Coordinates of C-alpha atoms and ligand atoms in Angstrom, one line a residue:
X1482 CA 136.2 133.0 77.9
X1483 CA 135.8 129.2 77.5
X1484 CA 139.0 127.2 76.9
X1485 CA 139.6 123.6 75.6
X1486 CA 141.8 121.0 77.7
X1487 CA 143.2 118.3 75.2
X1488 CA 145.2 115.0 76.2
X1489 CA 146.8 114.4 73.2
X1490 CA 148.2 111.2 71.6
X1491 CA 145.2 109.6 71.0
X1492 CA 144.1 107.7 67.9
X1493 CA 140.7 108.6 66.6
X1494 CA 138.2 106.2 65.1
X1495 CA 134.7 106.6 63.5
X1496 CA 132.9 109.0 60.9
X1497 CA 132.0 112.5 61.6
X1498 CA 129.8 114.7 59.7
X1499 CA 130.4 117.9 58.0
X1500 CA 128.0 120.8 58.7
X1501 CA 126.3 123.3 56.2
X1502 CA 128.9 125.9 54.9
X1503 CA 129.4 129.1 57.2
X1504 CA 131.0 131.0 53.8
X1505 CA 127.9 130.0 51.6
X1506 CA 125.0 130.4 54.5
X1507 CA 126.1 134.3 55.4
X1508 CA 125.7 135.5 51.6
X1509 CA 122.8 133.1 50.8
X1510 CA 120.8 134.3 53.7
X1511 CA 121.1 137.8 52.6
X1512 CA 119.2 137.1 49.5
X1513 CA 115.7 137.3 51.7
X1514 CA 116.5 140.7 51.2
X1515 CA 115.8 140.6 47.2
X1516 CA 112.3 139.0 47.4
X1517 CA 109.2 140.1 48.7
X1518 CA 108.3 136.4 49.0
X1519 CA 108.9 134.1 52.0
X1520 CA 112.2 132.0 52.0
X1521 CA 113.7 128.8 53.1
X1522 CA 117.4 128.0 54.0
X1523 CA 118.3 124.5 54.9
X1524 CA 121.6 122.7 56.5
X1525 CA 122.4 126.0 58.1
X1526 CA 125.2 125.5 60.5
X1527 CA 124.6 126.3 63.9
X1528 CA 127.4 129.0 64.4
X1529 CA 127.7 132.2 66.1
X1530 CA 128.5 134.1 62.7
X1531 CA 124.8 132.9 61.2
X1532 CA 123.3 134.2 64.7
X1533 CA 124.9 137.7 63.9
X1534 CA 123.7 137.6 60.2
X1535 CA 120.2 137.0 61.3
X1536 CA 120.4 139.7 63.7
X1537 CA 121.6 141.8 60.9
X1538 CA 118.7 140.9 58.9
X1539 CA 116.2 141.3 61.6
X1540 CA 117.3 145.1 61.9
X1541 CA 116.6 145.4 58.2
X1542 CA 113.1 144.0 58.4
X1543 CA 113.3 140.5 57.7
X1544 CA 111.5 138.3 60.2
X1545 CA 113.1 135.0 60.7
X1546 CA 112.3 131.6 62.5
X1547 CA 115.3 128.9 63.0
X1548 CA 114.3 125.5 63.9
X1549 CA 117.1 123.4 63.7
X1550 CA 119.3 123.6 60.4
X1551 CA 116.7 125.4 58.9
X1552 CA 115.6 129.0 58.9
X1553 CA 112.6 130.7 57.1
X1554 CA 112.4 134.1 56.5
X1555 CA 109.7 136.5 55.7
X1556 CA 109.7 140.4 54.8
X1557 CA 107.9 142.4 57.6
X1558 CA 108.8 146.1 56.6
X1559 CA 111.6 147.5 54.6
X1560 CA 111.9 151.0 56.0
X1561 CA 115.2 150.7 57.8
X1562 CA 118.2 149.9 55.1
X1563 CA 121.0 150.6 57.8
X1564 CA 123.3 147.6 58.9
X1565 CA 124.4 148.8 62.2
X1566 CA 128.3 149.1 63.3
X1567 CA 127.4 147.2 66.5
X1568 CA 126.4 144.2 64.2
X1569 CA 128.7 144.2 61.3
X1570 CA 131.9 144.8 63.6
X1571 CA 131.0 141.3 65.1
X1572 CA 131.3 139.8 61.4
X1573 CA 132.8 141.4 58.3
X1574 CA 130.6 139.3 55.9
X1575 CA 127.9 141.4 57.4
X1576 CA 128.9 143.5 54.4
X1577 CA 127.4 140.9 52.2
X1578 CA 123.6 142.7 52.7
X1579 CA 125.1 145.7 50.8
X1580 CA 124.2 144.7 47.1
X1581 CA 120.9 142.6 48.0
X1582 CA 119.9 145.8 49.7
X1583 CA 121.0 148.3 47.0
X1584 CA 119.6 145.9 44.1
X1585 CA 116.1 145.4 45.9
X1586 CA 115.6 148.7 47.8
X1587 CA 117.5 151.4 45.8
X1588 CA 119.6 152.4 49.1
X1589 CA 121.8 150.9 51.6
X1590 CA 123.7 152.0 54.6
X1591 CA 126.3 149.5 55.5
X1592 CA 128.8 150.1 58.5
X1593 CA 132.2 149.8 57.1
X1594 CA 133.9 146.8 58.6
X1595 CA 136.7 147.6 60.9
X1596 CA 140.1 145.9 61.4
X1597 CA 140.9 142.2 60.9
X1598 CA 143.6 140.2 62.5
X1599 CA 144.3 138.3 59.4
X1600 CA 145.5 141.2 57.6
X1601 CA 144.3 144.3 55.8
X1602 CA 141.0 143.8 54.2
X1603 CA 139.7 146.7 52.1
X1604 CA 136.3 146.6 50.4
X1605 CA 137.6 148.7 47.1
X1606 CA 136.4 146.1 44.9
X1607 CA 132.8 145.9 46.4
X1608 CA 132.4 149.8 46.0
X1609 CA 134.1 149.5 42.6
X1610 CA 131.7 147.0 41.1
X1611 CA 128.3 148.7 42.5
X1612 CA 129.4 152.2 41.3
X1613 CA 130.0 150.3 37.8
X1614 CA 126.3 149.6 38.1
X1615 CA 125.4 153.3 38.7
X1616 CA 125.4 153.2 42.6
X1617 CA 126.4 156.5 43.9
X1618 CA 128.5 155.8 47.1
X1619 CA 129.8 158.0 49.9
X1620 CA 131.7 156.7 53.0
X1621 CA 130.5 159.2 55.9
X1622 CA 131.1 158.5 59.6
X1623 CA 132.2 154.9 59.2
X1624 CA 129.2 154.0 56.9
X1625 CA 129.0 153.1 53.6
X1626 CA 126.0 155.0 51.8
X1627 CA 125.1 153.7 48.7
X1628 CA 122.2 154.9 46.4
X1629 CA 120.7 153.4 43.2
X1630 CA 120.3 156.0 40.2
X1631 CA 116.9 157.0 39.1
X1632 CA 115.2 154.1 37.3
X1633 CA 117.7 151.7 39.4
X1634 CA 120.6 149.9 38.7
X1635 CA 122.2 149.6 35.1
X1636 CA 124.0 146.4 33.6
X1637 CA 128.0 146.9 33.1
X1638 CA 131.2 145.1 32.3
X1639 CA 133.1 145.2 35.5
X1640 CA 137.0 143.9 36.0
X1641 CA 136.7 142.7 39.8
X1642 CA 140.3 141.4 40.2
X1643 CA 142.4 143.2 42.9
X1644 CA 146.1 142.9 44.0
X1645 CA 145.3 139.5 45.6
X1646 CA 143.1 138.4 42.5
X1647 CA 139.4 137.9 42.8
X1648 CA 137.6 138.8 45.9
X1649 CA 134.7 135.9 47.2
X1650 CA 132.2 138.7 48.8
X1651 CA 132.9 141.5 46.4
X1652 CA 131.5 138.8 43.7
X1653 CA 128.6 137.7 45.7
X1654 CA 127.9 141.5 46.4
X1655 CA 127.9 142.5 42.6
X1656 CA 126.5 139.6 41.4
X1657 CA 123.4 140.2 43.6
X1658 CA 123.1 143.9 42.4
X1659 CA 123.3 142.9 39.0
X1660 CA 120.4 140.2 39.2
X1661 CA 117.7 143.0 39.6
X1662 CA 119.6 145.8 37.5
X1663 CA 118.6 146.7 34.0
X1664 CA 120.3 144.8 31.3
X1665 CA 123.3 142.8 31.3
X1666 CA 126.3 142.6 33.4
X1667 CA 129.6 140.8 33.0
X1668 CA 131.8 140.4 36.1
X1669 CA 135.4 139.5 34.7
X1670 CA 138.0 138.1 37.1
X1671 CA 135.3 137.0 39.3
X1672 CA 135.7 134.6 42.2
X1673 CA 135.3 130.8 41.4
X1674 CA 134.8 129.5 45.1
X1675 CA 132.3 126.8 45.4
X1676 CA 130.2 129.2 47.9
X1677 CA 129.8 131.6 44.7
X1678 CA 128.6 129.1 42.9
X1679 CA 126.0 128.0 45.6
X1680 CA 124.8 131.7 45.8
X1681 CA 124.3 131.9 41.8
X1682 CA 122.3 128.5 41.8
X1683 CA 120.1 129.7 44.7
X1684 CA 119.6 133.0 42.9
X1685 CA 118.7 131.1 39.7
X1686 CA 116.3 128.9 41.3
X1687 CA 114.6 132.3 42.6
X1688 CA 114.5 133.4 38.9
X1689 CA 117.6 134.8 38.4
X1690 CA 119.7 134.4 35.1
X1691 CA 123.2 134.0 36.1
X1692 CA 125.6 132.2 33.8
X1693 CA 129.3 131.2 34.1
X1694 CA 129.3 131.0 38.1
X1695 CA 132.4 129.0 38.9
X1696 CA 134.6 130.4 36.2
X1697 CA 136.4 133.9 36.3
X1698 CA 133.6 135.4 33.8
X1699 CA 130.1 135.5 35.3
X1700 CA 127.2 136.9 32.9
X1701 CA 123.8 138.0 34.7
X1702 CA 121.1 139.2 32.8
X1703 CA 119.2 141.5 35.0
X1704 CA 115.6 140.2 35.8
X1705 CA 112.6 142.5 37.5
X1706 CA 111.8 140.6 40.5
X1707 CA 112.5 137.2 42.0
X1708 CA 110.6 134.3 43.8
X1709 CA 111.3 132.9 47.3
X1710 CA 114.3 131.0 48.0
X1711 CA 114.1 127.3 48.7
X1712 CA 117.7 126.4 49.1
X1713 CA 119.9 123.9 51.1
X1714 CA 123.2 124.9 51.5
X1715 CA 126.4 123.1 50.3
X1716 CA 128.5 121.3 53.0
X1717 CA 131.4 123.1 54.4
X1718 CA 134.5 122.5 52.7
X1719 CA 137.0 124.0 55.3
X1720 CA 135.5 122.2 58.0
X1721 CA 135.8 119.0 56.1
X1722 CA 139.6 119.7 55.5
X1723 CA 140.4 120.4 59.0
X1724 CA 138.8 116.9 60.0
X1725 CA 140.5 115.2 57.5
X1726 CA 143.7 116.8 58.8
X1727 CA 142.9 115.9 62.2
X1728 CA 142.6 112.2 61.1
X1729 CA 146.0 112.6 59.3
X1730 CA 148.0 114.1 62.3
X1731 CA 146.7 111.5 64.8
X1732 CA 147.2 108.6 62.1
X1733 CA 143.5 107.7 62.6
X1734 CA 141.4 106.0 60.1
X1735 CA 138.6 108.1 60.5
X1736 CA 135.7 109.0 57.9
X1737 CA 134.8 112.8 57.1
X1738 CA 130.9 112.2 55.6
X1739 CA 128.7 114.4 54.3
X1740 CA 131.3 116.5 52.4
X1741 CA 132.1 117.5 48.8
X1742 CA 135.4 116.3 48.0
X1743 CA 135.3 117.7 44.4
X1744 CA 135.4 121.1 46.4
X1745 CA 139.0 120.4 47.9
X1746 CA 141.0 119.0 44.8
X1747 CA 143.9 121.4 45.3
X1748 CA 144.1 120.3 49.2
X1749 CA 143.9 116.5 48.4
X1750 CA 146.8 117.3 45.9
X1751 CA 148.9 118.8 48.6
X1752 CA 148.0 115.4 51.0
X1753 CA 149.4 113.5 48.2
X1754 CA 152.3 115.3 47.8
X1755 CA 152.8 114.9 51.6
X1756 CA 152.3 111.0 51.2
X1757 CA 149.0 111.5 53.4
X1758 CA 146.7 109.1 51.8
X1759 CA 143.1 109.1 51.5
X1760 CA 140.1 107.1 49.9
X1761 CA 137.3 109.4 48.3
X1762 CA 134.0 108.7 47.7
X1763 CA 131.4 111.1 46.2
X1764 CA 130.7 112.8 49.3
X1765 CA 132.7 111.1 51.9
X1766 CA 136.5 110.9 52.8
X1767 CA 138.2 108.1 54.7
X1768 CA 141.7 108.9 56.1
X1769 CA 144.6 106.1 55.7
X1770 CA 146.7 106.2 58.4
X1771 CA 150.3 106.6 57.9
X1772 CA 153.2 106.7 60.1
X1773 CA 155.5 109.2 58.6
X1774 CA 154.7 112.0 55.8
X1775 CA 156.9 114.4 54.1
X1776 CA 157.3 118.4 54.0
X1777 CA 156.3 120.0 50.9
X1778 CA 155.6 123.6 49.2
X1779 CA 152.4 125.1 49.5
X1780 CA 151.0 128.4 48.0
X1781 CA 147.5 129.8 49.0
X1782 CA 145.4 131.4 46.1
X1783 CA 141.9 131.9 45.0
X1784 CA 139.9 128.9 44.1
X1785 CA 140.4 126.2 42.9
X1786 CA 143.9 126.3 44.1
X1787 CA 144.8 126.0 47.8
X1788 CA 142.4 127.5 50.2
X1789 CA 144.1 130.2 52.7
X1790 CA 141.3 128.7 55.3
X1791 CA 143.0 125.6 55.4
X1792 CA 146.7 127.0 55.7
X1793 CA 147.1 127.3 59.3
X1794 CA 145.5 123.8 60.0
X1795 CA 148.2 122.4 57.2
X1796 CA 151.1 124.2 59.1
X1797 CA 150.0 122.0 62.2
X1798 CA 150.7 118.8 59.8
X1799 CA 153.9 120.2 58.4
X1800 CA 155.0 120.6 61.6
X1801 CA 155.2 116.9 62.1
X1802 CA 156.5 116.1 58.7
X1803 CA 159.8 114.7 57.6
X1804 CA 161.9 117.6 56.3
X1805 CA 161.0 121.1 55.5
X1806 CA 157.9 122.6 54.1
X1807 CA 157.1 126.4 53.1
X1808 CA 153.6 127.9 53.0
X1809 CA 153.6 130.9 50.7
X1810 CA 150.4 133.1 52.0
X1811 CA 149.2 134.8 48.6
X1812 CA 145.7 136.0 49.9
X1813 CA 146.4 137.3 53.7
X1814 CA 150.4 137.7 53.6
X1815 CA 150.1 138.4 57.6
X1816 CA 147.7 135.4 58.3
X1817 CA 150.4 133.4 60.3
X1818 CA 148.9 133.7 64.0
X1819 CA 149.1 130.1 64.4
X1820 CA 153.1 129.9 63.9
X1821 CA 153.8 131.4 67.3
X1822 CA 151.5 129.3 69.3
X1823 CA 152.8 126.1 67.5
X1824 CA 156.1 127.1 68.4
X1825 CA 155.2 126.9 71.8
X1826 CA 154.3 123.4 71.3
X1827 CA 157.9 122.5 69.9
X1828 CA 157.2 123.5 66.3
X1829 CA 160.3 124.9 64.3
X1830 CA 158.7 127.7 62.2
X1831 CA 160.1 130.8 61.0
X1832 CA 157.7 133.3 59.1
X1833 CA 159.0 136.3 56.7
X1834 CA 157.3 138.3 54.0
X1835 CA 154.3 136.1 53.9
X1836 CA 156.3 132.7 53.7
X1837 CA 156.5 130.5 56.3
X1838 CA 159.3 127.8 56.5
X1839 CA 158.5 124.8 58.6
X1840 CA 161.2 122.5 59.7
X1841 CA 159.5 119.0 60.6
X1842 CA 160.1 117.9 64.2
X1843 CA 159.2 114.1 65.7
X1844 CA 156.8 115.5 68.3
X1845 CA 155.0 118.2 69.6
X1846 CA 154.3 118.7 73.4
X1847 CA 151.3 119.9 75.0
X1848 CA 151.3 123.5 76.2
X1849 CA 149.0 126.4 77.0
X1850 CA 148.2 128.4 73.9
X1851 CA 146.1 131.2 72.8
X1852 CA 143.5 131.5 69.9
X1853 CA 143.6 134.5 67.8
X1854 CA 141.3 133.6 64.8
X1855 CA 138.9 131.2 63.5
X1856 CA 141.4 128.8 61.6
X1857 CA 144.3 129.4 63.7
X1858 CA 142.3 128.0 66.6
X1859 CA 141.3 125.0 64.2
X1860 CA 145.1 124.3 63.7
X1861 CA 145.7 124.4 67.6
X1862 CA 143.0 122.0 68.2
X1863 CA 144.5 119.4 65.6
X1864 CA 148.0 119.8 67.0
X1865 CA 146.7 119.4 70.4
X1866 CA 145.3 116.2 69.3
X1867 CA 148.8 114.9 68.2
X1868 CA 150.9 116.4 70.8
X1869 CA 152.1 114.6 73.8
X1870 CA 150.7 115.4 77.1
X1871 CA 148.3 118.4 78.1
X1872 CA 147.1 121.0 75.9
X1873 CA 145.0 124.1 77.1
X1874 CA 143.9 126.6 74.4
X1875 CA 142.1 129.7 75.6
X1876 CA 139.7 132.1 73.8
X1877 CA 138.1 129.3 71.7
X1878 CA 135.1 131.8 71.0
X1879 CA 137.4 132.0 68.0
X1880 CA 136.4 128.3 66.8
X1881 CA 132.8 128.5 67.8
X1882 CA 132.4 131.5 64.8
X1883 CA 132.9 128.4 62.2
X1884 CA 133.1 125.0 63.8
X1885 CA 129.9 123.8 65.6
X1886 CA 130.4 122.0 69.0
X1887 CA 133.9 120.9 67.7
X1888 CA 134.5 119.2 71.1
X1889 CA 131.8 117.1 71.2
X1890 CA 132.3 115.8 67.6
X1891 CA 135.7 115.1 68.1
X1892 CA 135.0 113.2 71.5
X1893 CA 132.7 111.1 69.5
X1894 CA 135.9 109.9 67.8
X1895 CA 137.4 109.5 70.9
X1896 CA 139.4 112.4 71.3
X1897 CA 140.1 113.5 74.9
X1898 CA 139.0 117.2 74.7
X1899 CA 136.7 119.1 77.0
X1900 CA 135.4 122.6 77.2
X1901 CA 136.4 124.7 80.5
X1902 CA 133.8 127.2 80.8
X1903 CA 135.0 130.6 81.6
X1904 CA 134.2 134.3 82.0
X1905 CA 131.8 135.7 79.5
X1906 CA 133.9 137.3 76.5
X1907 CA 134.6 140.9 76.8
X1908 CA 132.7 143.0 74.2
X1909 CA 136.2 143.9 72.5
X1910 CA 136.5 139.9 72.2
X1911 CA 133.6 140.2 69.6
X1912 CA 135.5 141.7 66.8
X1913 CA 135.1 140.6 63.0
X1914 CA 137.1 138.3 60.9
X1915 CA 134.7 136.1 58.7
Ligands
EPZ2927 C1 136.1 135.0 52.0 O1 136.2 136.1 52.5 C2 135.9 134.2 53.1 N1 134.8 134.6 54.0 C3 137.0 134.1 53.8 O2 136.9 133.2 55.2 C4 138.3 133.4 53.1 O3 139.8 133.4 53.7 C5 138.3 134.6 51.9 O4 137.0 134.7 51.0 C6 139.2 134.1 50.9 O5 139.0 132.9 50.4 C7 133.5 134.4 53.8 O6 133.3 133.7 52.9 C8 132.4 134.9 54.9 P1 138.3 138.2 49.7 P2 136.3 137.8 51.5 O7 137.4 139.2 49.3 O8 135.1 137.5 50.5 C9 141.3 141.3 48.8 C10 137.1 132.0 57.3 O9 138.2 131.5 57.7 N2 140.3 142.2 48.8 O10 138.1 137.0 48.6 O11 136.4 138.9 52.5 C11 141.5 141.1 50.4 O12 141.9 141.7 51.3 C12 137.2 133.5 56.3 O13 136.1 131.4 57.3 C13 140.8 143.7 48.3 O14 141.8 143.6 48.1 O15 137.8 137.7 51.1 C14 142.3 139.6 50.7 O16 143.6 139.9 50.3 C15 138.4 134.3 56.6 N3 139.7 144.6 48.0 C16 141.9 139.2 49.1 O17 141.5 140.4 48.5 C17 138.4 144.1 48.3 O18 137.3 144.8 48.0 C18 140.6 138.0 49.0 O19 139.5 138.4 50.0 C19 138.0 142.7 48.8 C20 139.3 142.2 49.1

């Protein structure tokens, strides 16, 4: 298993470009199941999770060609509608083929996603929404069996709110299924994430009739069939946030280019509260270095509030703030895997009942730490960049799931980071989190 070696304390400089959004590309690639026509998907990030999604689509009869950042697809056959455990266990987001398959083929068998390090992640809302459209759903031998009624799915009014509020992938699955259903569907308490909007706009460009994406109420007027997709996914706002934090924590005047700052307003509000300065343009952000920043209180909630996927990286910044901070995790109350590792680097953090209390310290010192999930590993990278001395991060396969060649791109900014090749990952390492 590869690891990263980081010599901290370097000032960074220059510009780093943001890749396409992982969390937009995953559900958007699944629309290739909803049309008989060829599709083209652009600005696709070169990530292991995307490879897994493509493999899932290939098993479902979708032929694909991946050239650079473009994936083209065509429907080779439709006889297999089972998304296997072997692949779905590697990436939870594989569940987002459920709605498209059911809508287009009237049947879907998708492995139930297993456990996840960031917390309990049920799919009850996905199933509730699809059942409301008339699907018959049974859970059997670790699989979800979904079958559309005779005559196909029917439009319905669906309240899709759960105990933690809206669900991104449940909204995606139900919205896709409703696109090819008879009649009109209203999804109340829909997720408002930019990735949901990107999916809806891609579907509308294919001939769907979706209104209100980006608001808690989405209305879908069913259509008979869709054209092929020709879509470039949005930039990755979480990657952009991670790089902005890397600039802030190293007091470096870097520019994060090719991003959508308007997708991160709650994030910038928190930076402003901490005294971190940025200069925003339409699609770029310049970090204005400051020597000191202060603690603040952050609560993660569904978009447009502060994103849970930036929580761990922000915790790293808070660990070097003046004074105390609190981070309340309202989406995954147990998602504090980074805390213990940051404490190995000298951070002062206590976690209880979904709240982390971070007492700022003057410096972090390099140490051997272990990545446990995608965003926690990003937090360790940016902490390592700021720490004094050497940090060694093991199990960086977690970070490869969501950040493309991060060490090479940071090195171009002057970071002293290198990948140490290790033994191949054991199968158990390939567990789902996305
Ligand atoms: C998406 O996951 C993202 N993944 C996650 O990013 C992100 O953390 C999450 O949204 C929240 O923003 C992708 O887009 C591929 P949810 P998703 O359903 O859709 C509960 C990353 O780091 N819930 O919005 O699976 C759930 O347990 C990943 O890139 C139910 O209770 O998340 C959670 O507490 C990690 N029942 C909350 O809702 C359901 O049926 C929000 O989860 C579904 C979800």
